[in-house]
Amino acid sequence: APYPTAPSSLLAQACAMARLPLLLGLLTHRVVAVPSLVQEDSLAATSTTEANARQAEASIAQVQADLKRMATFGEEVARNLREQEQTKQDVSHALSYFRRQIELGIGERDAATGHVQRLDSEVASLQSRVRELEGKLATCQTDKRTLSDANKKVIHRLQDVFKLGQSVETGLALQGLAIGDTNSTDV
């Protein structure tokens, strides 16, 4: 998997360490390619060659140490990049989790808002029905009073008619006796 580009300071260090094998090759070439000196200077040349060889070995050791540090640095960069990628994935998962929770919260809020609106509508409808029934109740109470008064009047009239009927019957009965007495004496 390709890694993201390293910061400029890391890139500069990596480029500097990449030059070390080239320097090692140049030093080796220089040590090997030292021209042989004249025979009389062979002793001085030998000591110079040995000094150059020691210097080359020291340079090689330094380059090897630098290569080792570069390998360690490369491993560290790779590890840091893996950790960074893992952190990015974790953050991405966390963000998607939060987005999902927000979507669920919005859905629940919308459902609750819809439920509240339905309840408000039902309450308004019931309040309207209560007002309508209260209006009908007032009308019914007025009708009840009117009917009660009418019933009282009808009952009172019926009682009067009954009393009148009784008095007529009593009067007729009395007259009948009187008429009956007259008829019996006439006969």
PDB file of C-alpha atoms in Angstrom:
ATOM      1  CA  ALA A   1       0.000   0.000   0.000  1.00  0.00           C
ATOM      2  CA  PRO A   2       1.409   3.437  -0.846  1.00  0.00           C
ATOM      3  CA  TYR A   3       2.307   5.557   2.152  1.00  0.00           C
ATOM      4  CA  PRO A   4       1.523   9.217   2.439  1.00  0.00           C
ATOM      5  CA  THR A   5       4.406  11.534   1.728  1.00  0.00           C
ATOM      6  CA  ALA A   6       6.686  12.150   4.662  1.00  0.00           C
ATOM      7  CA  PRO A   7       7.214  15.646   6.037  1.00  0.00           C
ATOM      8  CA  SER A   8       9.936  17.621   4.291  1.00  0.00           C
ATOM      9  CA  SER A   9      12.452  17.150   7.135  1.00  0.00           C
ATOM     10  CA  LEU A  10      12.003  13.352   6.995  1.00  0.00           C
ATOM     11  CA  LEU A  11      12.326  13.435   3.225  1.00  0.00           C
ATOM     12  CA  ALA A  12      15.513  15.475   3.444  1.00  0.00           C
ATOM     13  CA  GLN A  13      17.001  12.990   5.945  1.00  0.00           C
ATOM     14  CA  ALA A  14      16.040  10.054   3.753  1.00  0.00           C
ATOM     15  CA  CYS A  15      17.663  11.695   0.704  1.00  0.00           C
ATOM     16  CA  ALA A  16      20.809  12.461   2.691  1.00  0.00           C
ATOM     17  CA  MET A  17      21.040   8.838   3.848  1.00  0.00           C
ATOM     18  CA  ALA A  18      20.450   7.578   0.315  1.00  0.00           C
ATOM     19  CA  ARG A  19      23.682   9.325  -0.737  1.00  0.00           C
ATOM     20  CA  LEU A  20      25.729   7.344   1.770  1.00  0.00           C
ATOM     21  CA  PRO A  21      26.096   4.217  -0.412  1.00  0.00           C
ATOM     22  CA  LEU A  22      27.371   6.455  -3.206  1.00  0.00           C
ATOM     23  CA  LEU A  23      29.962   7.974  -0.887  1.00  0.00           C
ATOM     24  CA  LEU A  24      31.005   4.489   0.233  1.00  0.00           C
ATOM     25  CA  GLY A  25      31.499   3.448  -3.379  1.00  0.00           C
ATOM     26  CA  LEU A  26      33.567   6.566  -4.128  1.00  0.00           C
ATOM     27  CA  LEU A  27      35.763   6.036  -1.076  1.00  0.00           C
ATOM     28  CA  THR A  28      36.374   2.396  -1.970  1.00  0.00           C
ATOM     29  CA  HIS A  29      37.213   3.337  -5.531  1.00  0.00           C
ATOM     30  CA  ARG A  30      39.598   6.006  -4.315  1.00  0.00           C
ATOM     31  CA  VAL A  31      41.392   3.660  -1.922  1.00  0.00           C
ATOM     32  CA  VAL A  32      41.770   0.948  -4.537  1.00  0.00           C
ATOM     33  CA  ALA A  33      42.703   3.311  -7.328  1.00  0.00           C
ATOM     34  CA  VAL A  34      45.537   5.098  -5.511  1.00  0.00           C
ATOM     35  CA  PRO A  35      48.377   5.171  -8.035  1.00  0.00           C
ATOM     36  CA  SER A  36      51.474   3.400  -6.966  1.00  0.00           C
ATOM     37  CA  LEU A  37      54.292   5.693  -6.121  1.00  0.00           C
ATOM     38  CA  VAL A  38      57.803   5.461  -7.154  1.00  0.00           C
ATOM     39  CA  GLN A  39      59.880   2.675  -5.552  1.00  0.00           C
ATOM     40  CA  GLU A  40      61.887   4.964  -3.346  1.00  0.00           C
ATOM     41  CA  ASP A  41      58.767   6.412  -1.906  1.00  0.00           C
ATOM     42  CA  SER A  42      57.279   2.963  -1.499  1.00  0.00           C
ATOM     43  CA  LEU A  43      57.674   3.057   2.265  1.00  0.00           C
ATOM     44  CA  ALA A  44      55.980   6.433   2.463  1.00  0.00           C
ATOM     45  CA  ALA A  45      53.442   5.220  -0.046  1.00  0.00           C
ATOM     46  CA  THR A  46      52.794   2.103   2.026  1.00  0.00           C
ATOM     47  CA  SER A  47      52.210   4.169   5.141  1.00  0.00           C
ATOM     48  CA  THR A  48      50.000   6.524   3.130  1.00  0.00           C
ATOM     49  CA  THR A  49      48.155   3.538   1.691  1.00  0.00           C
ATOM     50  CA  GLU A  50      47.708   2.080   5.152  1.00  0.00           C
ATOM     51  CA  ALA A  51      46.527   5.442   6.446  1.00  0.00           C
ATOM     52  CA  ASN A  52      44.163   5.686   3.492  1.00  0.00           C
ATOM     53  CA  ALA A  53      42.967   2.116   4.137  1.00  0.00           C
ATOM     54  CA  ARG A  54      42.362   2.904   7.830  1.00  0.00           C
ATOM     55  CA  GLN A  55      40.610   6.095   6.846  1.00  0.00           C
ATOM     56  CA  ALA A  56      38.550   4.164   4.265  1.00  0.00           C
ATOM     57  CA  GLU A  57      37.668   1.514   6.881  1.00  0.00           C
ATOM     58  CA  ALA A  58      36.643   4.255   9.313  1.00  0.00           C
ATOM     59  CA  SER A  59      34.565   5.875   6.565  1.00  0.00           C
ATOM     60  CA  ILE A  60      33.067   2.471   5.686  1.00  0.00           C
ATOM     61  CA  ALA A  61      32.233   1.848   9.351  1.00  0.00           C
ATOM     62  CA  GLN A  62      30.668   5.293   9.556  1.00  0.00           C
ATOM     63  CA  VAL A  63      28.704   4.668   6.335  1.00  0.00           C
ATOM     64  CA  GLN A  64      27.576   1.255   7.659  1.00  0.00           C
ATOM     65  CA  ALA A  65      26.453   2.894  10.900  1.00  0.00           C
ATOM     66  CA  ASP A  66      24.632   5.528   8.832  1.00  0.00           C
ATOM     67  CA  LEU A  67      23.026   2.764   6.729  1.00  0.00           C
ATOM     68  CA  LYS A  68      21.964   0.990   9.899  1.00  0.00           C
ATOM     69  CA  ARG A  69      20.484   4.233  11.254  1.00  0.00           C
ATOM     70  CA  MET A  70      18.819   4.791   7.887  1.00  0.00           C
ATOM     71  CA  ALA A  71      17.278   1.297   8.010  1.00  0.00           C
ATOM     72  CA  THR A  72      16.125   1.947  11.576  1.00  0.00           C
ATOM     73  CA  PHE A  73      14.805   5.317  10.465  1.00  0.00           C
ATOM     74  CA  GLY A  74      12.989   3.660   7.537  1.00  0.00           C
ATOM     75  CA  GLU A  75      11.430   1.102   9.880  1.00  0.00           C
ATOM     76  CA  GLU A  76      10.409   3.895  12.239  1.00  0.00           C
ATOM     77  CA  VAL A  77       8.883   5.885   9.372  1.00  0.00           C
ATOM     78  CA  ALA A  78       7.004   2.787   8.174  1.00  0.00           C
ATOM     79  CA  ARG A  79       5.768   2.101  11.719  1.00  0.00           C
ATOM     80  CA  ASN A  80       4.703   5.740  12.118  1.00  0.00           C
ATOM     81  CA  LEU A  81       2.900   5.590   8.777  1.00  0.00           C
ATOM     82  CA  ARG A  82       1.109   2.372   9.797  1.00  0.00           C
ATOM     83  CA  GLU A  83       0.111   3.966  13.103  1.00  0.00           C
ATOM     84  CA  GLN A  84      -1.040   7.077  11.260  1.00  0.00           C
ATOM     85  CA  GLU A  85      -3.102   4.958   8.848  1.00  0.00           C
ATOM     86  CA  GLN A  86      -4.620   3.036  11.770  1.00  0.00           C
ATOM     87  CA  THR A  87      -5.407   6.323  13.515  1.00  0.00           C
ATOM     88  CA  LYS A  88      -7.043   7.628  10.319  1.00  0.00           C
ATOM     89  CA  GLN A  89      -9.175   4.479  10.114  1.00  0.00           C
ATOM     90  CA  ASP A  90     -10.130   4.767  13.789  1.00  0.00           C
ATOM     91  CA  VAL A  91     -11.076   8.425  13.352  1.00  0.00           C
ATOM     92  CA  SER A  92     -13.028   7.556  10.198  1.00  0.00           C
ATOM     93  CA  HIS A  93     -14.913   4.804  12.067  1.00  0.00           C
ATOM     94  CA  ALA A  94     -15.608   7.148  14.975  1.00  0.00           C
ATOM     95  CA  LEU A  95     -16.856   9.870  12.627  1.00  0.00           C
ATOM     96  CA  SER A  96     -19.118   7.434  10.785  1.00  0.00           C
ATOM     97  CA  TYR A  97     -20.429   6.193  14.152  1.00  0.00           C
ATOM     98  CA  PHE A  98     -21.164   9.773  15.227  1.00  0.00           C
ATOM     99  CA  ARG A  99     -22.833  10.501  11.877  1.00  0.00           C
ATOM    100  CA  ARG A 100     -25.018   7.416  12.292  1.00  0.00           C
ATOM    101  CA  GLN A 101     -25.916   8.453  15.835  1.00  0.00           C
ATOM    102  CA  ILE A 102     -26.801  11.942  14.575  1.00  0.00           C
ATOM    103  CA  GLU A 103     -28.967  10.421  11.810  1.00  0.00           C
ATOM    104  CA  LEU A 104     -30.701   8.187  14.359  1.00  0.00           C
ATOM    105  CA  GLY A 105     -31.181  11.162  16.676  1.00  0.00           C
ATOM    106  CA  ILE A 106     -32.648  13.198  13.830  1.00  0.00           C
ATOM    107  CA  GLY A 107     -34.960  10.316  12.927  1.00  0.00           C
ATOM    108  CA  GLU A 108     -36.082   9.913  16.526  1.00  0.00           C
ATOM    109  CA  ARG A 109     -36.562  13.670  16.851  1.00  0.00           C
ATOM    110  CA  ASP A 110     -38.620  13.774  13.650  1.00  0.00           C
ATOM    111  CA  ALA A 111     -40.723  10.817  14.819  1.00  0.00           C
ATOM    112  CA  ALA A 112     -41.257  12.454  18.215  1.00  0.00           C
ATOM    113  CA  THR A 113     -42.116  15.774  16.557  1.00  0.00           C
ATOM    114  CA  GLY A 114     -44.622  14.016  14.304  1.00  0.00           C
ATOM    115  CA  HIS A 115     -46.104  12.216  17.299  1.00  0.00           C
ATOM    116  CA  VAL A 116     -46.375  15.489  19.241  1.00  0.00           C
ATOM    117  CA  GLN A 117     -48.014  17.168  16.245  1.00  0.00           C
ATOM    118  CA  ARG A 118     -50.534  14.321  15.962  1.00  0.00           C
ATOM    119  CA  LEU A 119     -51.249  14.579  19.684  1.00  0.00           C
ATOM    120  CA  ASP A 120     -51.624  18.372  19.412  1.00  0.00           C
ATOM    121  CA  SER A 121     -54.027  17.895  16.519  1.00  0.00           C
ATOM    122  CA  GLU A 122     -55.981  15.308  18.492  1.00  0.00           C
ATOM    123  CA  VAL A 123     -56.096  17.595  21.548  1.00  0.00           C
ATOM    124  CA  ALA A 124     -57.341  20.485  19.387  1.00  0.00           C
ATOM    125  CA  SER A 125     -59.970  18.191  17.854  1.00  0.00           C
ATOM    126  CA  LEU A 126     -61.062  16.972  21.291  1.00  0.00           C
ATOM    127  CA  GLN A 127     -61.199  20.537  22.631  1.00  0.00           C
ATOM    128  CA  SER A 128     -63.371  21.534  19.678  1.00  0.00           C
ATOM    129  CA  ARG A 129     -65.612  18.518  20.318  1.00  0.00           C
ATOM    130  CA  VAL A 130     -65.836  19.437  24.036  1.00  0.00           C
ATOM    131  CA  ARG A 131     -66.854  23.015  23.141  1.00  0.00           C
ATOM    132  CA  GLU A 132     -69.420  21.649  20.700  1.00  0.00           C
ATOM    133  CA  LEU A 133     -70.788  19.259  23.339  1.00  0.00           C
ATOM    134  CA  GLU A 134     -70.847  22.034  25.946  1.00  0.00           C
ATOM    135  CA  GLY A 135     -72.890  24.126  23.497  1.00  0.00           C
ATOM    136  CA  LYS A 136     -75.237  21.184  22.968  1.00  0.00           C
ATOM    137  CA  LEU A 137     -75.395  20.674  26.745  1.00  0.00           C
ATOM    138  CA  ALA A 138     -76.554  24.258  27.231  1.00  0.00           C
ATOM    139  CA  THR A 139     -79.155  23.751  24.502  1.00  0.00           C
ATOM    140  CA  CYS A 140     -80.233  20.443  26.069  1.00  0.00           C
ATOM    141  CA  GLN A 141     -80.507  22.036  29.513  1.00  0.00           C
ATOM    142  CA  THR A 142     -82.661  24.815  28.056  1.00  0.00           C
ATOM    143  CA  ASP A 143     -84.796  22.199  26.280  1.00  0.00           C
ATOM    144  CA  LYS A 144     -85.011  20.189  29.524  1.00  0.00           C
ATOM    145  CA  ARG A 145     -86.233  23.241  31.448  1.00  0.00           C
ATOM    146  CA  THR A 146     -88.736  24.021  28.700  1.00  0.00           C
ATOM    147  CA  LEU A 147     -89.983  20.419  28.636  1.00  0.00           C
ATOM    148  CA  SER A 148     -90.078  20.253  32.429  1.00  0.00           C
ATOM    149  CA  ASP A 149     -92.153  23.436  32.549  1.00  0.00           C
ATOM    150  CA  ALA A 150     -94.393  22.098  29.774  1.00  0.00           C
ATOM    151  CA  ASN A 151     -94.778  18.780  31.638  1.00  0.00           C
ATOM    152  CA  LYS A 152     -95.705  20.613  34.817  1.00  0.00           C
ATOM    153  CA  LYS A 153     -98.284  22.643  32.899  1.00  0.00           C
ATOM    154  CA  VAL A 154     -99.649  19.521  31.185  1.00  0.00           C
ATOM    155  CA  ILE A 155     -99.826  17.656  34.499  1.00  0.00           C
ATOM    156  CA  HIS A 156    -101.476  20.659  36.109  1.00  0.00           C
ATOM    157  CA  ARG A 157    -103.984  20.854  33.215  1.00  0.00           C
ATOM    158  CA  LEU A 158    -104.606  17.125  33.417  1.00  0.00           C
ATOM    159  CA  GLN A 159    -105.201  17.430  37.140  1.00  0.00           C
ATOM    160  CA  ASP A 160    -107.591  20.313  36.485  1.00  0.00           C
ATOM    161  CA  VAL A 161    -109.353  18.312  33.774  1.00  0.00           C
ATOM    162  CA  PHE A 162    -109.501  15.284  36.082  1.00  0.00           C
ATOM    163  CA  LYS A 163    -110.913  17.407  38.881  1.00  0.00           C
ATOM    164  CA  LEU A 164    -113.364  18.938  36.460  1.00  0.00           C
ATOM    165  CA  GLY A 165    -114.302  15.505  35.211  1.00  0.00           C
ATOM    166  CA  GLN A 166    -114.798  14.333  38.786  1.00  0.00           C
ATOM    167  CA  SER A 167    -116.884  17.335  39.623  1.00  0.00           C
ATOM    168  CA  VAL A 168    -118.936  16.872  36.454  1.00  0.00           C
ATOM    169  CA  GLU A 169    -119.374  13.220  37.267  1.00  0.00           C
ATOM    170  CA  THR A 170    -120.288  14.059  40.834  1.00  0.00           C
ATOM    171  CA  GLY A 171    -122.645  16.761  39.600  1.00  0.00           C
ATOM    172  CA  LEU A 172    -124.191  14.410  37.100  1.00  0.00           C
ATOM    173  CA  ALA A 173    -124.497  11.746  39.686  1.00  0.00           C
ATOM    174  CA  LEU A 174    -126.200  14.140  41.979  1.00  0.00           C
ATOM    175  CA  GLN A 175    -128.445  15.248  39.199  1.00  0.00           C
ATOM    176  CA  GLY A 176    -129.080  11.683  38.279  1.00  0.00           C
ATOM    177  CA  LEU A 177    -130.228  10.986  41.769  1.00  0.00           C
ATOM    178  CA  ALA A 178    -132.327  14.029  41.652  1.00  0.00           C
ATOM    179  CA  ILE A 179    -133.608  13.075  38.244  1.00  0.00           C
ATOM    180  CA  GLY A 180    -133.987   9.513  39.359  1.00  0.00           C
ATOM    181  CA  ASP A 181    -135.988  10.642  42.350  1.00  0.00           C
ATOM    182  CA  THR A 182    -138.176  12.710  40.139  1.00  0.00           C
ATOM    183  CA  ASN A 183    -138.726   9.886  37.740  1.00  0.00           C
ATOM    184  CA  SER A 184    -139.551   7.475  40.480  1.00  0.00           C
ATOM    185  CA  THR A 185    -142.127   9.830  41.949  1.00  0.00           C
ATOM    186  CA  ASP A 186    -143.608  10.449  38.548  1.00  0.00           C
ATOM    187  CA  VAL A 187    -144.043   6.883  37.801  1.00  0.00           C
TER     188      VAL A 187
END
